[in-house]
Amino acid sequence: MRVFIAGAGLGGLALAQGLRGAGIEAEVYERDPGIVARFQGYRLVLNPIGFQAVRDCLPPRWHPLLDEIVMEASAEQLVLDPQLHELGRLGASRTGIVVDRQVLRHLLLTGLTVHTDAALIGYDALPDGTVRPHFARHNPASAAPAGGAEVAVVPAAADLLVGADGITSAVRGVLSPQTVPVDTGVRFVIGRTALTDEFAGLSKAFGSKIAGDGVSLLLGAMRFRTPPKQAAEQLAPEVTLPDVGDYVRWAMILPPTDAPTDLTAPEAVLSRMDGWHSQLRALIEQADPDNSALLSIRVVKPAERWAPGPVTLLGDAIHATSPTGGNGANTALRDADLLRRSLIAADEGRHDLLGAVDDYERQMFEYGAEAVRSSLEKLPAFAPGAKL
């Protein structure tokens, strides 16, 4: 069996690792010009399902390394005012496994065949039941007016094409054009700051919501048991992980229609923090300016199923959630593990391929829709007036 995966995010890479471990040929095609073309290194909280899914997709020899680069965390989920006085509780205490997305992504990339600068532009479903995707790459050597030209790349046919290419999924655009992202109108600014002794006094705020005048600030600590680069050198020398230290991930959720256009991400946050606690302001002032961004909160709601065939979707491509739900990465990793198991059953002759994909999609649509619904249900607590 040969599987092509469009998109080198966590879900697509976890699937590729899981298939590779089972002896199934899997190739990943990524539209970015390089693996590290964009910064993708914010803290994630994995629930038991998400963490077990990524663990099951990885080779067992890397499990000790995985355990060393994560941290167990619990948060009281308090509601604090800008001076860090307690106002109430956001909900029940939350526990989970905390992981850095950039570090986990580099672990998942190890040993895989990843074709970068490969943007999907379409695919053909062939009479024999296989699929031939069409990709385009940018050719900087061309003398085209825009400084480059798209050159078609048509690989051999595959038994299955998996669209794991995010909320703007090109695969979904062909497979299910009626399924489109919905903009909630809410924007948020996200960034990270090195976790130094200066910010030890903010520990009560980690995992809580700081409620300001029309905005919410969320903080989360990323503390590694062992620095990732050092852990890989000691436990799995064939793996190269980023040299990253402990940090605080911060995110400010802005009210609808309040999106700055002329400020950097830290400046946009600081402009809404007049009179806030000095440590909170210092945290944003010392943020890494290259690793912060203003993003929109959009969702994709899985609705009508498409006709059975050799193409399917995974992760944000079919069920993008609001980050207030904390379930986007978890659901994508759950997809990867479920699809991995289904395809292994087909490869071993315990199921036909279309039946295996149908079984995956049936379950994925059900829990994916619930993940989107629950994430939107939590959004008004952070951004009243969101378009739901």
Tab-separated table of C-alpha atoms in Angstrom:
chain	number	residue	atom	x	y	z
A	1	MET	CA	0.000	0.000	0.000
A	2	ARG	CA	1.163	3.516	-0.806
A	3	VAL	CA	-0.223	6.565	0.996
A	4	PHE	CA	0.426	10.201	0.113
A	5	ILE	CA	-0.147	12.779	2.855
A	6	ALA	CA	-0.607	16.462	2.023
A	7	GLY	CA	0.564	18.539	4.975
A	8	ALA	CA	3.452	18.202	7.437
A	9	GLY	CA	1.618	19.225	10.586
A	10	LEU	CA	1.395	17.064	13.683
A	11	GLY	CA	-1.485	14.927	12.434
A	12	GLY	CA	-0.017	14.198	9.012
A	13	LEU	CA	3.425	13.415	10.421
A	14	ALA	CA	2.027	11.175	13.167
A	15	LEU	CA	0.103	9.220	10.536
A	16	ALA	CA	3.224	8.893	8.371
A	17	GLN	CA	5.255	7.635	11.334
A	18	GLY	CA	2.571	5.139	12.264
A	19	LEU	CA	2.291	3.777	8.733
A	20	ARG	CA	6.053	3.642	8.326
A	21	GLY	CA	6.306	1.607	11.511
A	22	ALA	CA	3.853	-0.890	10.054
A	23	GLY	CA	5.800	-1.226	6.803
A	24	ILE	CA	3.350	0.842	4.744
A	25	GLU	CA	4.861	3.300	2.270
A	26	ALA	CA	3.977	6.870	3.250
A	27	GLU	CA	5.237	10.110	1.691
A	28	VAL	CA	4.482	13.608	2.937
A	29	TYR	CA	4.057	16.633	0.655
A	30	GLU	CA	4.301	20.075	2.280
A	31	ARG	CA	3.458	23.371	0.559
A	32	ASP	CA	5.910	25.408	2.679
A	33	PRO	CA	9.297	25.982	0.992
A	34	GLY	CA	11.074	24.267	3.879
A	35	ILE	CA	10.380	22.316	7.033
A	36	VAL	CA	11.241	25.287	9.262
A	37	ALA	CA	9.905	27.993	6.947
A	38	ARG	CA	7.401	29.041	9.626
A	39	PHE	CA	7.764	29.106	13.376
A	40	GLN	CA	5.538	26.402	14.860
A	41	GLY	CA	6.698	26.166	18.434
A	42	TYR	CA	3.976	26.933	20.937
A	43	ARG	CA	3.060	24.929	23.999
A	44	LEU	CA	0.273	22.334	23.676
A	45	VAL	CA	-1.649	20.411	26.312
A	46	LEU	CA	-2.368	16.833	25.261
A	47	ASN	CA	-5.166	14.914	26.923
A	48	PRO	CA	-4.793	11.146	27.559
A	49	ILE	CA	-6.267	10.288	24.145
A	50	GLY	CA	-4.006	12.684	22.251
A	51	PHE	CA	-0.852	11.674	24.105
A	52	GLN	CA	-1.536	7.959	23.709
A	53	ALA	CA	-2.250	8.503	20.015
A	54	VAL	CA	1.117	10.138	19.336
A	55	ARG	CA	2.837	7.539	21.472
A	56	ASP	CA	1.244	4.692	19.507
A	57	CYS	CA	2.260	6.278	16.187
A	58	LEU	CA	5.924	6.570	17.221
A	59	PRO	CA	8.447	3.712	17.284
A	60	PRO	CA	8.647	2.260	20.822
A	61	ARG	CA	12.394	3.005	20.935
A	62	TRP	CA	11.547	6.721	21.041
A	63	HIS	CA	9.084	6.473	23.927
A	64	PRO	CA	11.731	7.221	26.590
A	65	LEU	CA	12.696	10.363	24.651
A	66	LEU	CA	9.063	11.432	24.318
A	67	ASP	CA	8.551	11.001	28.059
A	68	GLU	CA	11.632	13.109	28.788
A	69	ILE	CA	10.604	16.125	26.690
A	70	VAL	CA	7.079	16.530	28.069
A	71	MET	CA	5.803	17.654	31.438
A	72	GLU	CA	2.760	16.775	33.463
A	73	ALA	CA	0.761	19.822	34.336
A	74	SER	CA	-2.329	20.817	36.214
A	75	ALA	CA	-3.993	24.198	36.348
A	76	GLU	CA	-6.689	25.563	38.628
A	77	GLN	CA	-8.142	27.635	35.758
A	78	LEU	CA	-8.726	30.724	37.845
A	79	VAL	CA	-10.107	34.025	36.620
A	80	LEU	CA	-7.771	36.847	37.692
A	81	ASP	CA	-7.902	40.602	37.288
A	82	PRO	CA	-4.995	42.566	35.730
A	83	GLN	CA	-3.414	42.897	39.200
A	84	LEU	CA	-3.567	39.093	39.637
A	85	HIS	CA	-6.337	39.155	42.234
A	86	GLU	CA	-8.648	36.161	42.070
A	87	LEU	CA	-12.136	36.869	40.721
A	88	GLY	CA	-13.459	33.342	40.375
A	89	ARG	CA	-12.947	30.112	38.493
A	90	LEU	CA	-13.096	29.466	34.778
A	91	GLY	CA	-13.964	25.812	35.276
A	92	ALA	CA	-12.744	22.596	36.819
A	93	SER	CA	-9.007	22.118	37.262
A	94	ARG	CA	-7.341	20.850	34.096
A	95	THR	CA	-4.597	18.253	33.880
A	96	GLY	CA	-2.669	16.940	30.920
A	97	ILE	CA	0.675	16.385	29.267
A	98	VAL	CA	2.381	19.558	28.088
A	99	VAL	CA	4.551	19.422	24.975
A	100	ASP	CA	6.245	21.972	22.759
A	101	ARG	CA	4.804	21.764	19.258
A	102	GLN	CA	8.090	22.538	17.501
A	103	VAL	CA	9.950	19.870	19.472
A	104	LEU	CA	7.254	17.238	18.904
A	105	ARG	CA	7.152	18.081	15.197
A	106	HIS	CA	10.903	17.539	14.834
A	107	LEU	CA	10.591	14.176	16.567
A	108	LEU	CA	7.773	13.190	14.202
A	109	LEU	CA	9.799	14.306	11.171
A	110	THR	CA	12.672	11.953	11.934
A	111	GLY	CA	13.219	9.394	9.193
A	112	LEU	CA	10.269	10.435	7.040
A	113	THR	CA	10.229	11.269	3.329
A	114	VAL	CA	8.954	14.865	3.173
A	115	HIS	CA	8.717	16.758	-0.114
A	116	THR	CA	8.691	20.490	0.603
A	117	ASP	CA	7.631	23.283	-1.765
A	118	ALA	CA	4.846	20.979	-2.979
A	119	ALA	CA	1.410	22.620	-2.984
A	120	LEU	CA	-1.485	20.426	-4.061
A	121	ILE	CA	-3.350	21.823	-7.062
A	122	GLY	CA	-5.659	18.892	-7.754
A	123	TYR	CA	-5.872	15.146	-8.155
A	124	ASP	CA	-7.290	12.493	-10.449
A	125	ALA	CA	-9.218	9.477	-9.206
A	126	LEU	CA	-8.117	6.712	-11.572
A	127	PRO	CA	-10.265	3.848	-12.941
A	128	ASP	CA	-8.295	1.258	-10.964
A	129	GLY	CA	-9.310	2.878	-7.662
A	130	THR	CA	-6.025	4.692	-7.041
A	131	VAL	CA	-5.439	8.452	-6.969
A	132	ARG	CA	-2.831	10.616	-8.643
A	133	PRO	CA	-2.325	14.003	-6.945
A	134	HIS	CA	-0.916	17.035	-8.738
A	135	PHE	CA	1.455	19.306	-6.865
A	136	ALA	CA	3.146	22.533	-7.857
A	137	ARG	CA	6.498	23.808	-6.729
A	138	HIS	CA	7.981	27.260	-7.059
A	139	ASN	CA	10.848	27.516	-9.519
A	140	PRO	CA	13.042	30.475	-8.523
A	141	ALA	CA	15.276	29.966	-11.558
A	142	SER	CA	12.436	30.961	-13.856
A	143	ALA	CA	12.353	34.404	-15.417
A	144	ALA	CA	8.620	34.760	-14.772
A	145	PRO	CA	7.482	38.314	-13.917
A	146	ALA	CA	6.592	37.385	-10.341
A	147	GLY	CA	10.102	36.103	-9.738
A	148	GLY	CA	9.212	32.481	-10.168
A	149	ALA	CA	6.876	30.021	-11.811
A	150	GLU	CA	4.823	27.057	-10.736
A	151	VAL	CA	6.085	23.773	-12.078
A	152	ALA	CA	3.742	20.788	-11.997
A	153	VAL	CA	4.880	17.755	-10.026
A	154	VAL	CA	2.884	14.577	-10.660
A	155	PRO	CA	4.100	11.621	-8.614
A	156	ALA	CA	3.068	8.039	-9.172
A	157	ALA	CA	-0.426	7.023	-8.158
A	158	ALA	CA	-1.227	6.176	-4.556
A	159	ASP	CA	-3.807	3.953	-2.940
A	160	LEU	CA	-4.884	6.814	-0.699
A	161	LEU	CA	-4.415	10.591	-0.530
A	162	VAL	CA	-4.857	12.120	2.919
A	163	GLY	CA	-5.521	15.838	3.206
A	164	ALA	CA	-3.808	16.903	6.431
A	165	ASP	CA	-3.163	20.370	5.047
A	166	GLY	CA	-4.871	22.541	7.621
A	167	ILE	CA	-7.801	24.915	7.716
A	168	THR	CA	-7.172	26.191	4.166
A	169	SER	CA	-6.930	22.599	2.880
A	170	ALA	CA	-6.522	22.333	-0.870
A	171	VAL	CA	-7.540	18.676	-0.679
A	172	ARG	CA	-10.819	19.627	1.013
A	173	GLY	CA	-11.386	22.266	-1.654
A	174	VAL	CA	-11.592	19.516	-4.266
A	175	LEU	CA	-13.091	16.711	-2.189
A	176	SER	CA	-15.721	18.708	-0.290
A	177	PRO	CA	-15.941	22.259	-1.702
A	178	GLN	CA	-19.125	22.940	0.266
A	179	THR	CA	-17.189	22.599	3.530
A	180	VAL	CA	-15.581	25.972	4.185
A	181	PRO	CA	-14.004	27.725	7.179
A	182	VAL	CA	-16.228	29.959	9.309
A	183	ASP	CA	-14.668	33.093	10.773
A	184	THR	CA	-15.811	33.750	14.354
A	185	GLY	CA	-14.649	37.361	14.096
A	186	VAL	CA	-12.341	36.842	17.073
A	187	ARG	CA	-8.613	37.525	16.803
A	188	PHE	CA	-5.840	36.577	19.164
A	189	VAL	CA	-2.196	37.453	19.577
A	190	ILE	CA	0.137	34.622	20.595
A	191	GLY	CA	3.782	34.615	21.567
A	192	ARG	CA	6.413	33.279	23.941
A	193	THR	CA	8.878	34.645	26.488
A	194	ALA	CA	11.805	32.882	28.138
A	195	LEU	CA	10.826	31.596	31.586
A	196	THR	CA	13.311	33.253	33.937
A	197	ASP	CA	13.314	33.743	37.696
A	198	GLU	CA	11.795	37.176	37.084
A	199	PHE	CA	8.472	35.538	36.223
A	200	ALA	CA	8.323	33.002	39.056
A	201	GLY	CA	5.683	35.157	40.737
A	202	LEU	CA	3.298	34.562	37.851
A	203	SER	CA	2.902	30.851	38.570
A	204	LYS	CA	-0.648	31.352	39.885
A	205	ALA	CA	-1.605	32.774	36.497
A	206	PHE	CA	-0.332	29.800	34.500
A	207	GLY	CA	-3.391	28.013	33.125
A	208	SER	CA	-5.726	30.802	34.220
A	209	LYS	CA	-7.526	33.654	32.465
A	210	ILE	CA	-6.586	37.244	33.213
A	211	ALA	CA	-9.651	39.350	32.413
A	212	GLY	CA	-8.999	42.908	31.302
A	213	ASP	CA	-11.137	45.563	29.651
A	214	GLY	CA	-12.650	43.559	26.787
A	215	VAL	CA	-9.649	41.254	26.445
A	216	SER	CA	-8.441	37.989	27.983
A	217	LEU	CA	-4.799	37.056	28.542
A	218	LEU	CA	-3.904	33.370	28.879
A	219	LEU	CA	-0.535	32.142	30.161
A	220	GLY	CA	0.995	28.674	30.108
A	221	ALA	CA	4.427	27.461	31.224
A	222	MET	CA	6.579	25.049	29.222
A	223	ARG	CA	9.178	23.413	31.460
A	224	PHE	CA	11.216	20.553	30.040
A	225	ARG	CA	12.364	17.692	32.254
A	226	THR	CA	15.551	17.700	30.185
A	227	PRO	CA	16.372	20.239	27.449
A	228	PRO	CA	15.167	18.587	24.218
A	229	LYS	CA	18.469	18.749	22.339
A	230	GLN	CA	20.295	17.185	25.279
A	231	ALA	CA	17.595	14.549	25.790
A	232	ALA	CA	17.830	13.422	22.155
A	233	GLU	CA	21.624	13.208	22.301
A	234	GLN	CA	21.371	10.979	25.370
A	235	LEU	CA	18.387	8.783	24.502
A	236	ALA	CA	18.083	8.703	20.694
A	237	PRO	CA	21.171	10.044	18.870
A	238	GLU	CA	19.494	9.562	15.481
A	239	VAL	CA	16.965	12.256	16.432
A	240	THR	CA	17.836	15.959	16.264
A	241	LEU	CA	15.667	18.223	18.387
A	242	PRO	CA	15.677	22.030	18.676
A	243	ASP	CA	17.824	23.712	21.293
A	244	VAL	CA	15.012	25.374	23.226
A	245	GLY	CA	14.676	26.297	26.890
A	246	ASP	CA	11.758	26.785	29.269
A	247	TYR	CA	9.319	29.528	28.330
A	248	VAL	CA	5.903	31.072	28.946
A	249	ARG	CA	3.367	30.883	26.144
A	250	TRP	CA	0.990	33.828	26.250
A	251	ALA	CA	-2.092	34.597	24.194
A	252	MET	CA	-4.405	37.600	24.287
A	253	ILE	CA	-7.884	37.126	22.869
A	254	LEU	CA	-9.283	40.315	21.392
A	255	PRO	CA	-12.951	41.237	21.023
A	256	PRO	CA	-14.554	40.859	17.583
A	257	THR	CA	-13.719	43.646	15.090
A	258	ASP	CA	-10.781	44.766	17.244
A	259	ALA	CA	-7.803	43.629	15.179
A	260	PRO	CA	-4.751	45.920	15.043
A	261	THR	CA	-3.061	46.291	11.685
A	262	ASP	CA	-0.222	48.731	12.333
A	263	LEU	CA	1.392	47.209	15.444
A	264	THR	CA	3.661	44.276	16.087
A	265	ALA	CA	2.090	41.421	18.022
A	266	PRO	CA	3.684	42.406	21.383
A	267	GLU	CA	2.817	46.063	20.792
A	268	ALA	CA	-0.810	45.134	20.142
A	269	VAL	CA	-0.958	43.328	23.488
A	270	LEU	CA	0.837	46.062	25.445
A	271	SER	CA	-1.506	48.696	24.029
A	272	ARG	CA	-4.328	46.956	25.923
A	273	MET	CA	-2.430	46.539	29.214
A	274	ASP	CA	-2.359	50.045	30.677
A	275	GLY	CA	-2.350	49.729	34.455
A	276	TRP	CA	-1.722	45.980	34.463
A	277	HIS	CA	0.629	44.225	36.892
A	278	SER	CA	4.253	45.109	36.161
A	279	GLN	CA	5.291	41.457	35.780
A	280	LEU	CA	2.589	40.870	33.179
A	281	ARG	CA	3.743	43.864	31.173
A	282	ALA	CA	7.384	42.762	31.501
A	283	LEU	CA	6.466	39.327	30.220
A	284	ILE	CA	5.151	40.816	26.977
A	285	GLU	CA	7.921	43.411	26.715
A	286	GLN	CA	10.534	40.632	26.820
A	287	ALA	CA	8.759	38.406	24.296
A	288	ASP	CA	10.581	36.981	21.312
A	289	PRO	CA	9.371	39.349	18.538
A	290	ASP	CA	10.058	36.794	15.801
A	291	ASN	CA	7.889	34.158	17.459
A	292	SER	CA	4.660	36.062	18.002
A	293	ALA	CA	1.741	36.546	15.661
A	294	LEU	CA	-1.782	37.892	15.237
A	295	LEU	CA	-4.170	35.108	14.179
A	296	SER	CA	-7.871	34.746	13.437
A	297	ILE	CA	-10.100	32.159	15.089
A	298	ARG	CA	-11.822	30.206	12.345
A	299	VAL	CA	-13.469	26.817	12.524
A	300	VAL	CA	-14.370	24.067	10.078
A	301	LYS	CA	-17.477	22.071	10.898
A	302	PRO	CA	-17.668	18.576	9.381
A	303	ALA	CA	-21.078	18.243	7.778
A	304	GLU	CA	-22.042	16.220	4.723
A	305	ARG	CA	-19.935	13.166	3.902
A	306	TRP	CA	-18.348	12.978	0.459
A	307	ALA	CA	-18.585	10.005	-1.885
A	308	PRO	CA	-16.368	7.035	-0.942
A	309	GLY	CA	-13.046	6.999	-2.722
A	310	PRO	CA	-9.263	7.038	-2.370
A	311	VAL	CA	-9.153	10.495	-0.703
A	312	THR	CA	-9.869	11.502	2.889
A	313	LEU	CA	-9.196	14.317	5.351
A	314	LEU	CA	-7.550	14.625	8.761
A	315	GLY	CA	-7.224	17.272	11.476
A	316	ASP	CA	-7.950	20.958	10.854
A	317	ALA	CA	-8.689	20.201	7.214
A	318	ILE	CA	-12.067	18.802	8.288
A	319	HIS	CA	-12.666	19.835	11.927
A	320	ALA	CA	-10.700	22.966	12.855
A	321	THR	CA	-11.589	24.082	16.371
A	322	SER	CA	-11.319	27.257	18.396
A	323	PRO	CA	-8.159	27.237	20.542
A	324	THR	CA	-10.346	27.934	23.575
A	325	GLY	CA	-11.366	24.281	23.449
A	326	GLY	CA	-7.822	23.001	23.823
A	327	ASN	CA	-8.686	20.056	21.590
A	328	GLY	CA	-7.375	20.850	18.095
A	329	ALA	CA	-4.071	18.964	18.262
A	330	ASN	CA	-5.612	16.210	20.350
A	331	THR	CA	-8.297	15.567	17.753
A	332	ALA	CA	-5.819	15.601	14.851
A	333	LEU	CA	-3.595	13.086	16.639
A	334	ARG	CA	-6.634	10.943	17.390
A	335	ASP	CA	-7.422	11.019	13.660
A	336	ALA	CA	-3.888	9.937	12.804
A	337	ASP	CA	-3.968	6.968	15.151
A	338	LEU	CA	-7.450	5.865	14.088
A	339	LEU	CA	-6.604	6.100	10.387
A	340	ARG	CA	-3.307	4.325	11.009
A	341	ARG	CA	-5.128	1.402	12.616
A	342	SER	CA	-7.714	1.267	9.837
A	343	LEU	CA	-5.096	1.245	7.081
A	344	ILE	CA	-3.026	-1.419	8.810
A	345	ALA	CA	-6.151	-3.601	8.921
A	346	ALA	CA	-6.627	-3.085	5.181
A	347	ASP	CA	-2.963	-3.739	4.425
A	348	GLU	CA	-3.125	-6.998	6.365
A	349	GLY	CA	-6.235	-8.107	4.473
A	350	ARG	CA	-8.593	-7.799	7.440
A	351	HIS	CA	-10.590	-5.085	5.682
A	352	ASP	CA	-10.872	-3.668	2.173
A	353	LEU	CA	-9.379	-0.193	1.741
A	354	LEU	CA	-12.603	1.720	1.070
A	355	GLY	CA	-14.279	0.014	3.997
A	356	ALA	CA	-11.360	0.899	6.243
A	357	VAL	CA	-11.480	4.548	5.188
A	358	ASP	CA	-15.258	4.609	5.614
A	359	ASP	CA	-14.932	3.255	9.145
A	360	TYR	CA	-12.370	5.955	9.952
A	361	GLU	CA	-14.499	8.746	8.484
A	362	ARG	CA	-17.658	7.622	10.259
A	363	GLN	CA	-15.992	7.801	13.676
A	364	MET	CA	-13.941	10.916	12.851
A	365	PHE	CA	-17.004	12.892	11.739
A	366	GLU	CA	-18.753	12.130	15.020
A	367	TYR	CA	-16.017	13.074	17.483
A	368	GLY	CA	-14.670	15.828	15.196
A	369	ALA	CA	-18.018	17.604	15.122
A	370	GLU	CA	-18.216	17.332	18.906
A	371	ALA	CA	-14.709	18.817	19.254
A	372	VAL	CA	-15.716	21.852	17.176
A	373	ARG	CA	-18.984	22.252	19.062
A	374	SER	CA	-17.351	22.107	22.498
A	375	SER	CA	-14.601	24.539	21.483
A	376	LEU	CA	-17.172	27.089	20.305
A	377	GLU	CA	-19.186	26.596	23.462
A	378	LYS	CA	-16.186	27.818	25.479
A	379	LEU	CA	-15.373	30.800	23.234
A	380	PRO	CA	-17.876	33.350	24.664
A	381	ALA	CA	-16.204	33.099	28.080
A	382	PHE	CA	-13.133	34.665	26.454
A	383	ALA	CA	-14.671	36.740	23.671
A	384	PRO	CA	-18.315	37.779	24.084
A	385	GLY	CA	-19.861	38.606	20.739
A	386	ALA	CA	-18.133	35.888	18.728
A	387	LYS	CA	-20.041	34.676	15.666
A	388	LEU	CA	-21.068	31.132	16.499
